[in-house]
Amino acid sequence: MIAPQTLLDKLWKAHEIRRDAEGVSLLWVDRHLVHEGSHHAFARLKERGQRVYAPELTFAVVDHYAPTRNRDTIAAPDIRRMIDTLDGNAQTHGLEIFGLRDPRQGIVHVVGPEQGLTLPGLLINCGDSHTSTHGAFGALGFGIGATQVAHVLATQTIPQRKPRAMRITIDGRLAPGVSAKDVALGWIARLGTSGATGHAIEYAGSAVRALSMEGRMTLCNLSIEGGARFGMVAPDETTFAYLKGRPYAPGGAAWDAAVDDWRGLVTDAEARFDREVRLDAAEIAPTVTWGTAPDQALPIDGTVPDPAGLPDAEAAKVRAALDYMGLAPGRPIAGTPVDQVFLGSCTNARIEDLRAAAAVLAGRQAKVPGLVSPGSMIVRKQAEDEGLDRIFIEAGLDWVASGCSLCVGMNGDLVAPGKRCASSTNRNFRGRQGRGARTHLMSPVMVAAAAVTGTLCDARPLLKDRAA
Amino acid sequence: MRGWDQHEGHAVALPIENIDTDQLIPARFMSTPRSEGYGRFLLHDLREGAQDFPLDRHPEASVLVARRNFGSGSSREAAVYALVDAGFRVVIAPSFGDIFAGNAVNNGLLPAALPEDMVDQMIRSLGDGAAPVRVDLEAGLIRMGGAEHRFDLDPTWGLKLRNGWDDIDLTAQHSDAIAQFAERRATRFPWAWPGAKRSV
Ligand code: SF4
């Protein structure tokens, strides 16, 4: 009898070419996604005089430096050079590229699933830590550094030690106005930014099953912020329905064979995890971050921590974060005025996220400026077909092209020093959105609510009698 | 890359938790070619604002002692380039971001994880100063101020650091096994190739 296996066990075994005496596996990589930041890796490949091993499994996407405005006249030479370099490398090695002018361009973790490049049962690597997003399909998706990107380019394999298995089970129903983003910020606040270090997380439970693919991607995307490199959800009918007919997904008889194989990608009933965490969906409230790490988060009706009364080391950390964020201790987080909003990033800029935000914004005016950057140009087109762009524009927000934009501040979009931004992104690190920028992470509806009121606030009253 | 067994240098403390990769190197410097050197970008914004920053006081330091979750955040290997180009060979902390730690080893930088109380003790004894330190990779020992601390290191990482090995060369030895694996996979799971299966 075969011992019961977790989804992780099955995926790992399916990709393991060999394991060395020290227990490190050499894994086959099914999809390798590269972006402008991969230039160090291509340079290394060139130094070694090597070619890309499997160009048909390697896809290039322009996102990190993609301008969200005036794409035809990129003024900054650095940005132009980064994009040209990727174009050049794609051409040299014969890679398909979703370039700046391609109608399919977008953020790498949005484009992959959207094109059907991301499938259950695959191993997907990309030089970006939020590659964990792709695990939402029941795949192994993890971010790698430049040296490893060069390794995958040269060999189509990745040496990796198998992580420990962790399961986060979320049962029950999420309340209206509460989304996958709140679930993620909630568990990270509870376990800490290194709470899942060394583990691969499988998300399970009725609340996860009820999530759309968009929601599952948000959940898996944020796994890295709790220290895990992998987030996974076992594939099911929701997964198959999302993928069917996507450009690179298998078609015809190959589709049926694939679905047959994919149905086996579930954790066996008796399988053991190294760690189990359980959450009650009904207890999860809209959540915002108050500090400079993703675990410094609280429910929107909560109060900012007071360092007085905390142990020394903890107090110093809280004080430093409050100081940077310009927040007073012990005060309610709701009502904090914001200077601007950002709706975008691979965490929360898919069509469902835009719809949810638009539900709050429809017929209302934003009190502060803001940027809406869809996850891909296809999402952008779909939103325009649905008339969502009108809602954002009439509310007073800027409707721009797709890219990483204010998630990482590489393309020229920046939050000015000391300014406070309500953001649907994934990192509230110091300086992430620009030097001295103050970032509060939250869900798309909460970003929209912050735009409408000019403050951090509970989106739920604004959603009354509206479908989000 | 050259390997190393022993390192003697000076340690300096940076007693902050969650030094993430965005702090190690702000994004705006990342379009710089590596040949220009990344050392000047290390912790750029934190340093610029602060008076008397520990790293500026002790430019000779090659061992950094920091708190929990060092290098958390993004996969940007530039965070490691900044440390290496600034002369660091070792970072000591209670825990590291996973991707950062792997990137560090690939660039000859040792991420030495020590229990939190030992790190605290080191940070206290260093204070604002710098102190001589000796790191022995093979024995897994750090000697500082008369005390000896043992650290755990993934054996593969130890081998790579000591020999300066490049993974690509190591993997190349298994090229037949890789080709056979790909062939088997393409036959059994043709859907794993985008569109129609093409030869590998
Ligand atoms: S949107 Fe942000 S997290 Fe996502 S790929 Fe771009 S930089 Fe990385």
mmCIF file with all atom_site columns, N, CA, C and O and ligand atoms in Angstrom, chain A residues 35 63-64 107-110 126-131 133 221 224-225 342 344-347 403-410 425-427 432, chain B residues 74 76, ligand 1:
data_model
loop_
_atom_site.group_PDB
_atom_site.id
_atom_site.type_symbol
_atom_site.label_atom_id
_atom_site.label_alt_id
_atom_site.label_comp_id
_atom_site.label_asym_id
_atom_site.label_entity_id
_atom_site.label_seq_id
_atom_site.pdbx_PDB_ins_code
_atom_site.Cartn_x
_atom_site.Cartn_y
_atom_site.Cartn_z
_atom_site.occupancy
_atom_site.B_iso_or_equiv
_atom_site.pdbx_formal_charge
_atom_site.auth_seq_id
_atom_site.auth_comp_id
_atom_site.auth_asym_id
_atom_site.auth_atom_id
_atom_site.pdbx_PDB_model_num
ATOM   1   N  N   . HIS A 1 35  ? 11.296 38.395 -16.603 1.00 0.00 ? 35  HIS A N   1
ATOM   2   C  CA  . HIS A 1 35  ? 10.870 39.793 -16.773 1.00 0.00 ? 35  HIS A CA  1
ATOM   3   C  C   . HIS A 1 35  ? 12.121 40.674 -16.834 1.00 0.00 ? 35  HIS A C   1
ATOM   4   O  O   . HIS A 1 35  ? 13.245 40.151 -16.823 1.00 0.00 ? 35  HIS A O   1
ATOM   5   N  N   . ASP A 1 63  ? 6.854  43.874 -17.225 1.00 0.00 ? 63  ASP A N   1
ATOM   6   C  CA  . ASP A 1 63  ? 5.921  44.331 -16.188 1.00 0.00 ? 63  ASP A CA  1
ATOM   7   C  C   . ASP A 1 63  ? 6.560  45.244 -15.146 1.00 0.00 ? 63  ASP A C   1
ATOM   8   O  O   . ASP A 1 63  ? 6.062  46.321 -14.853 1.00 0.00 ? 63  ASP A O   1
ATOM   9   N  N   . HIS A 1 64  ? 7.713  44.850 -14.611 1.00 0.00 ? 64  HIS A N   1
ATOM   10  C  CA  . HIS A 1 64  ? 8.277  45.609 -13.490 1.00 0.00 ? 64  HIS A CA  1
ATOM   11  C  C   . HIS A 1 64  ? 8.571  47.065 -13.842 1.00 0.00 ? 64  HIS A C   1
ATOM   12  O  O   . HIS A 1 64  ? 8.401  47.950 -13.019 1.00 0.00 ? 64  HIS A O   1
ATOM   13  N  N   . ILE A 1 107 ? 1.045  41.974 -15.773 1.00 0.00 ? 107 ILE A N   1
ATOM   14  C  CA  . ILE A 1 107 ? 1.930  41.501 -14.702 1.00 0.00 ? 107 ILE A CA  1
ATOM   15  C  C   . ILE A 1 107 ? 2.089  39.984 -14.840 1.00 0.00 ? 107 ILE A C   1
ATOM   16  O  O   . ILE A 1 107 ? 1.106  39.272 -15.056 1.00 0.00 ? 107 ILE A O   1
ATOM   17  N  N   . VAL A 1 108 ? 3.309  39.547 -14.724 1.00 0.00 ? 108 VAL A N   1
ATOM   18  C  CA  . VAL A 1 108 ? 3.662  38.156 -15.007 1.00 0.00 ? 108 VAL A CA  1
ATOM   19  C  C   . VAL A 1 108 ? 2.729  37.152 -14.309 1.00 0.00 ? 108 VAL A C   1
ATOM   20  O  O   . VAL A 1 108 ? 2.317  36.167 -14.916 1.00 0.00 ? 108 VAL A O   1
ATOM   21  N  N   . HIS A 1 109 ? 2.336  37.421 -13.071 1.00 0.00 ? 109 HIS A N   1
ATOM   22  C  CA  . HIS A 1 109 ? 1.501  36.451 -12.347 1.00 0.00 ? 109 HIS A CA  1
ATOM   23  C  C   . HIS A 1 109 ? 0.023  36.585 -12.701 1.00 0.00 ? 109 HIS A C   1
ATOM   24  O  O   . HIS A 1 109 ? -0.804 35.805 -12.241 1.00 0.00 ? 109 HIS A O   1
ATOM   25  N  N   . VAL A 1 110 ? -0.298 37.584 -13.479 1.00 0.00 ? 110 VAL A N   1
ATOM   26  C  CA  . VAL A 1 110 ? -1.658 37.685 -14.013 1.00 0.00 ? 110 VAL A CA  1
ATOM   27  C  C   . VAL A 1 110 ? -1.687 37.066 -15.416 1.00 0.00 ? 110 VAL A C   1
ATOM   28  O  O   . VAL A 1 110 ? -2.595 36.307 -15.758 1.00 0.00 ? 110 VAL A O   1
ATOM   29  N  N   . CYS A 1 126 ? 9.842  31.824 -11.398 1.00 0.00 ? 126 CYS A N   1
ATOM   30  C  CA  . CYS A 1 126 ? 9.998  33.178 -11.917 1.00 0.00 ? 126 CYS A CA  1
ATOM   31  C  C   . CYS A 1 126 ? 10.841 33.945 -10.904 1.00 0.00 ? 126 CYS A C   1
ATOM   32  O  O   . CYS A 1 126 ? 10.764 33.676 -9.707  1.00 0.00 ? 126 CYS A O   1
ATOM   33  N  N   . GLY A 1 127 ? 11.632 34.862 -11.394 1.00 0.00 ? 127 GLY A N   1
ATOM   34  C  CA  . GLY A 1 127 ? 12.463 35.659 -10.502 1.00 0.00 ? 127 GLY A CA  1
ATOM   35  C  C   . GLY A 1 127 ? 11.664 36.743 -9.811  1.00 0.00 ? 127 GLY A C   1
ATOM   36  O  O   . GLY A 1 127 ? 11.967 37.928 -9.920  1.00 0.00 ? 127 GLY A O   1
ATOM   37  N  N   . ASP A 1 128 ? 10.624 36.330 -9.116  1.00 0.00 ? 128 ASP A N   1
ATOM   38  C  CA  . ASP A 1 128 ? 9.778  37.258 -8.361  1.00 0.00 ? 128 ASP A CA  1
ATOM   39  C  C   . ASP A 1 128 ? 9.126  36.437 -7.261  1.00 0.00 ? 128 ASP A C   1
ATOM   40  O  O   . ASP A 1 128 ? 8.575  35.367 -7.533  1.00 0.00 ? 128 ASP A O   1
ATOM   41  N  N   . SER A 1 129 ? 9.206  36.941 -6.047  1.00 0.00 ? 129 SER A N   1
ATOM   42  C  CA  . SER A 1 129 ? 8.786  36.110 -4.909  1.00 0.00 ? 129 SER A CA  1
ATOM   43  C  C   . SER A 1 129 ? 7.303  35.766 -4.941  1.00 0.00 ? 129 SER A C   1
ATOM   44  O  O   . SER A 1 129 ? 6.890  34.757 -4.384  1.00 0.00 ? 129 SER A O   1
ATOM   45  N  N   . HIS A 1 130 ? 6.482  36.578 -5.610  1.00 0.00 ? 130 HIS A N   1
ATOM   46  C  CA  . HIS A 1 130 ? 5.045  36.298 -5.626  1.00 0.00 ? 130 HIS A CA  1
ATOM   47  C  C   . HIS A 1 130 ? 4.644  35.248 -6.654  1.00 0.00 ? 130 HIS A C   1
ATOM   48  O  O   . HIS A 1 130 ? 3.467  35.099 -6.977  1.00 0.00 ? 130 HIS A O   1
ATOM   49  N  N   . THR A 1 131 ? 5.635  34.519 -7.145  1.00 0.00 ? 131 THR A N   1
ATOM   50  C  CA  . THR A 1 131 ? 5.369  33.375 -8.023  1.00 0.00 ? 131 THR A CA  1
ATOM   51  C  C   . THR A 1 131 ? 4.498  32.342 -7.294  1.00 0.00 ? 131 THR A C   1
ATOM   52  O  O   . THR A 1 131 ? 3.882  31.486 -7.923  1.00 0.00 ? 131 THR A O   1
ATOM   53  N  N   . THR A 1 133 ? 1.773  32.765 -6.353  1.00 0.00 ? 133 THR A N   1
ATOM   54  C  CA  . THR A 1 133 ? 0.426  32.968 -6.901  1.00 0.00 ? 133 THR A CA  1
ATOM   55  C  C   . THR A 1 133 ? -0.077 31.755 -7.692  1.00 0.00 ? 133 THR A C   1
ATOM   56  O  O   . THR A 1 133 ? -1.238 31.361 -7.598  1.00 0.00 ? 133 THR A O   1
ATOM   57  N  N   . ASN A 1 221 ? -0.769 34.198 -3.457  1.00 0.00 ? 221 ASN A N   1
ATOM   58  C  CA  . ASN A 1 221 ? 0.163  35.292 -3.705  1.00 0.00 ? 221 ASN A CA  1
ATOM   59  C  C   . ASN A 1 221 ? 0.804  35.760 -2.405  1.00 0.00 ? 221 ASN A C   1
ATOM   60  O  O   . ASN A 1 221 ? 2.013  35.960 -2.315  1.00 0.00 ? 221 ASN A O   1
ATOM   61  N  N   . ILE A 1 224 ? 3.979  34.223 0.617   1.00 0.00 ? 224 ILE A N   1
ATOM   62  C  CA  . ILE A 1 224 ? 5.378  34.631 0.821   1.00 0.00 ? 224 ILE A CA  1
ATOM   63  C  C   . ILE A 1 224 ? 5.493  35.660 1.949   1.00 0.00 ? 224 ILE A C   1
ATOM   64  O  O   . ILE A 1 224 ? 6.497  35.718 2.647   1.00 0.00 ? 224 ILE A O   1
ATOM   65  N  N   . GLU A 1 225 ? 4.459  36.449 2.152   1.00 0.00 ? 225 GLU A N   1
ATOM   66  C  CA  . GLU A 1 225 ? 4.530  37.478 3.201   1.00 0.00 ? 225 GLU A CA  1
ATOM   67  C  C   . GLU A 1 225 ? 4.471  36.858 4.601   1.00 0.00 ? 225 GLU A C   1
ATOM   68  O  O   . GLU A 1 225 ? 4.800  37.513 5.584   1.00 0.00 ? 225 GLU A O   1
ATOM   69  N  N   . PHE A 1 342 ? -4.132 53.309 -4.380  1.00 0.00 ? 342 PHE A N   1
ATOM   70  C  CA  . PHE A 1 342 ? -3.630 52.541 -5.519  1.00 0.00 ? 342 PHE A CA  1
ATOM   71  C  C   . PHE A 1 342 ? -4.351 51.206 -5.602  1.00 0.00 ? 342 PHE A C   1
ATOM   72  O  O   . PHE A 1 342 ? -4.372 50.438 -4.637  1.00 0.00 ? 342 PHE A O   1
ATOM   73  N  N   . GLY A 1 344 ? -4.065 47.986 -7.775  1.00 0.00 ? 344 GLY A N   1
ATOM   74  C  CA  . GLY A 1 344 ? -3.210 47.347 -8.767  1.00 0.00 ? 344 GLY A CA  1
ATOM   75  C  C   . GLY A 1 344 ? -2.437 46.191 -8.164  1.00 0.00 ? 344 GLY A C   1
ATOM   76  O  O   . GLY A 1 344 ? -2.744 45.752 -7.054  1.00 0.00 ? 344 GLY A O   1
ATOM   77  N  N   . SER A 1 345 ? -1.453 45.674 -8.908  1.00 0.00 ? 345 SER A N   1
ATOM   78  C  CA  . SER A 1 345 ? -0.516 44.607 -8.528  1.00 0.00 ? 345 SER A CA  1
ATOM   79  C  C   . SER A 1 345 ? -1.058 43.208 -8.789  1.00 0.00 ? 345 SER A C   1
ATOM   80  O  O   . SER A 1 345 ? -2.257 43.011 -8.972  1.00 0.00 ? 345 SER A O   1
ATOM   81  N  N   . CYS A 1 346 ? -0.140 42.251 -8.766  1.00 0.00 ? 346 CYS A N   1
ATOM   82  C  CA  . CYS A 1 346 ? -0.501 40.852 -8.998  1.00 0.00 ? 346 CYS A CA  1
ATOM   83  C  C   . CYS A 1 346 ? -1.311 40.293 -7.845  1.00 0.00 ? 346 CYS A C   1
ATOM   84  O  O   . CYS A 1 346 ? -1.829 39.187 -7.931  1.00 0.00 ? 346 CYS A O   1
ATOM   85  N  N   . THR A 1 347 ? -1.409 41.027 -6.745  1.00 0.00 ? 347 THR A N   1
ATOM   86  C  CA  . THR A 1 347 ? -2.208 40.554 -5.621  1.00 0.00 ? 347 THR A CA  1
ATOM   87  C  C   . THR A 1 347 ? -3.691 40.807 -5.870  1.00 0.00 ? 347 THR A C   1
ATOM   88  O  O   . THR A 1 347 ? -4.526 39.935 -5.633  1.00 0.00 ? 347 THR A O   1
ATOM   89  N  N   . GLY A 1 403 ? 0.899  47.179 -15.300 1.00 0.00 ? 403 GLY A N   1
ATOM   90  C  CA  . GLY A 1 403 ? 2.293  46.942 -14.922 1.00 0.00 ? 403 GLY A CA  1
ATOM   91  C  C   . GLY A 1 403 ? 2.382  46.841 -13.411 1.00 0.00 ? 403 GLY A C   1
ATOM   92  O  O   . GLY A 1 403 ? 1.384  46.995 -12.712 1.00 0.00 ? 403 GLY A O   1
ATOM   93  N  N   . CYS A 1 404 ? 3.580  46.603 -12.922 1.00 0.00 ? 404 CYS A N   1
ATOM   94  C  CA  . CYS A 1 404 ? 3.761  46.483 -11.467 1.00 0.00 ? 404 CYS A CA  1
ATOM   95  C  C   . CYS A 1 404 ? 3.553  47.843 -10.791 1.00 0.00 ? 404 CYS A C   1
ATOM   96  O  O   . CYS A 1 404 ? 3.130  47.909 -9.640  1.00 0.00 ? 404 CYS A O   1
ATOM   97  N  N   . SER A 1 405 ? 3.905  48.901 -11.496 1.00 0.00 ? 405 SER A N   1
ATOM   98  C  CA  . SER A 1 405 ? 3.598  50.256 -11.052 1.00 0.00 ? 405 SER A CA  1
ATOM   99  C  C   . SER A 1 405 ? 3.903  50.483 -9.575  1.00 0.00 ? 405 SER A C   1
ATOM   100 O  O   . SER A 1 405 ? 4.992  50.178 -9.096  1.00 0.00 ? 405 SER A O   1
ATOM   101 N  N   . LEU A 1 406 ? 2.931  50.962 -8.822  1.00 0.00 ? 406 LEU A N   1
ATOM   102 C  CA  . LEU A 1 406 ? 3.153  51.356 -7.427  1.00 0.00 ? 406 LEU A CA  1
ATOM   103 C  C   . LEU A 1 406 ? 3.311  50.180 -6.471  1.00 0.00 ? 406 LEU A C   1
ATOM   104 O  O   . LEU A 1 406 ? 3.453  50.389 -5.273  1.00 0.00 ? 406 LEU A O   1
ATOM   105 N  N   . CYS A 1 407 ? 3.279  48.953 -6.984  1.00 0.00 ? 407 CYS A N   1
ATOM   106 C  CA  . CYS A 1 407 ? 3.599  47.840 -6.090  1.00 0.00 ? 407 CYS A CA  1
ATOM   107 C  C   . CYS A 1 407 ? 5.061  47.911 -5.700  1.00 0.00 ? 407 CYS A C   1
ATOM   108 O  O   . CYS A 1 407 ? 5.433  47.559 -4.591  1.00 0.00 ? 407 CYS A O   1
ATOM   109 N  N   . VAL A 1 408 ? 5.891  48.379 -6.629  1.00 0.00 ? 408 VAL A N   1
ATOM   110 C  CA  . VAL A 1 408 ? 7.335  48.320 -6.380  1.00 0.00 ? 408 VAL A CA  1
ATOM   111 C  C   . VAL A 1 408 ? 8.056  49.614 -6.770  1.00 0.00 ? 408 VAL A C   1
ATOM   112 O  O   . VAL A 1 408 ? 9.210  49.819 -6.431  1.00 0.00 ? 408 VAL A O   1
ATOM   113 N  N   . GLY A 1 409 ? 7.341  50.518 -7.444  1.00 0.00 ? 409 GLY A N   1
ATOM   114 C  CA  . GLY A 1 409 ? 7.929  51.829 -7.721  1.00 0.00 ? 409 GLY A CA  1
ATOM   115 C  C   . GLY A 1 409 ? 9.159  51.808 -8.609  1.00 0.00 ? 409 GLY A C   1
ATOM   116 O  O   . GLY A 1 409 ? 10.087 52.577 -8.413  1.00 0.00 ? 409 GLY A O   1
ATOM   117 N  N   . MET A 1 410 ? 9.171  50.933 -9.613  1.00 0.00 ? 410 MET A N   1
ATOM   118 C  CA  . MET A 1 410 ? 10.329 50.896 -10.510 1.00 0.00 ? 410 MET A CA  1
ATOM   119 C  C   . MET A 1 410 ? 10.064 51.632 -11.820 1.00 0.00 ? 410 MET A C   1
ATOM   120 O  O   . MET A 1 410 ? 10.991 51.967 -12.539 1.00 0.00 ? 410 MET A O   1
ATOM   121 N  N   . THR A 1 425 ? -1.849 46.330 -2.741  1.00 0.00 ? 425 THR A N   1
ATOM   122 C  CA  . THR A 1 425 ? -0.641 45.561 -3.035  1.00 0.00 ? 425 THR A CA  1
ATOM   123 C  C   . THR A 1 425 ? -0.291 44.591 -1.915  1.00 0.00 ? 425 THR A C   1
ATOM   124 O  O   . THR A 1 425 ? -1.149 44.264 -1.079  1.00 0.00 ? 425 THR A O   1
ATOM   125 N  N   . ASN A 1 426 ? 0.953  44.166 -1.866  1.00 0.00 ? 426 ASN A N   1
ATOM   126 C  CA  . ASN A 1 426 ? 1.350  43.077 -0.971  1.00 0.00 ? 426 ASN A CA  1
ATOM   127 C  C   . ASN A 1 426 ? 2.428  43.418 0.039   1.00 0.00 ? 426 ASN A C   1
ATOM   128 O  O   . ASN A 1 426 ? 2.734  42.628 0.910   1.00 0.00 ? 426 ASN A O   1
ATOM   129 N  N   . ARG A 1 427 ? 3.078  44.560 -0.122  1.00 0.00 ? 427 ARG A N   1
ATOM   130 C  CA  . ARG A 1 427 ? 4.166  44.873 0.817   1.00 0.00 ? 427 ARG A CA  1
ATOM   131 C  C   . ARG A 1 427 ? 4.058  46.315 1.296   1.00 0.00 ? 427 ARG A C   1
ATOM   132 O  O   . ARG A 1 427 ? 3.996  47.235 0.479   1.00 0.00 ? 427 ARG A O   1
ATOM   133 N  N   . ARG A 1 432 ? 8.843  51.013 -0.033  1.00 0.00 ? 432 ARG A N   1
ATOM   134 C  CA  . ARG A 1 432 ? 8.451  50.135 -1.138  1.00 0.00 ? 432 ARG A CA  1
ATOM   135 C  C   . ARG A 1 432 ? 7.771  50.920 -2.266  1.00 0.00 ? 432 ARG A C   1
ATOM   136 O  O   . ARG A 1 432 ? 8.021  50.701 -3.435  1.00 0.00 ? 432 ARG A O   1
ATOM   137 N  N   . SER B 2 74  ? 11.394 40.204 -1.208  1.00 0.00 ? 74  SER B N   1
ATOM   138 C  CA  . SER B 2 74  ? 11.440 39.841 -2.620  1.00 0.00 ? 74  SER B CA  1
ATOM   139 C  C   . SER B 2 74  ? 12.613 38.933 -2.943  1.00 0.00 ? 74  SER B C   1
ATOM   140 O  O   . SER B 2 74  ? 13.511 38.715 -2.133  1.00 0.00 ? 74  SER B O   1
ATOM   141 N  N   . ARG B 2 76  ? 14.826 39.614 -5.060  1.00 0.00 ? 76  ARG B N   1
ATOM   142 C  CA  . ARG B 2 76  ? 15.908 40.395 -5.680  1.00 0.00 ? 76  ARG B CA  1
ATOM   143 C  C   . ARG B 2 76  ? 17.283 40.013 -5.127  1.00 0.00 ? 76  ARG B C   1
ATOM   144 O  O   . ARG B 2 76  ? 17.616 40.292 -3.986  1.00 0.00 ? 76  ARG B O   1
HETATM 145 S  S1  . SF4 C 3 .   ? 3.042  43.503 -8.981  1.00 0.00 ? 1   SF4 C S1  1
HETATM 146 FE FE1 . SF4 C 3 .   ? 4.552  43.635 -7.360  1.00 0.00 ? 1   SF4 C FE1 1
HETATM 147 S  S2  . SF4 C 3 .   ? 4.664  41.621 -6.436  1.00 0.00 ? 1   SF4 C S2  1
HETATM 148 FE FE2 . SF4 C 3 .   ? 3.581  41.426 -8.384  1.00 0.00 ? 1   SF4 C FE2 1
HETATM 149 S  S3  . SF4 C 3 .   ? 5.154  40.820 -9.866  1.00 0.00 ? 1   SF4 C S3  1
HETATM 150 FE FE3 . SF4 C 3 .   ? 5.019  43.058 -9.893  1.00 0.00 ? 1   SF4 C FE3 1
HETATM 151 S  S4  . SF4 C 3 .   ? 6.531  43.758 -8.387  1.00 0.00 ? 1   SF4 C S4  1
HETATM 152 FE FE4 . SF4 C 3 .   ? 6.218  41.581 -8.026  1.00 0.00 ? 1   SF4 C FE4 1
#
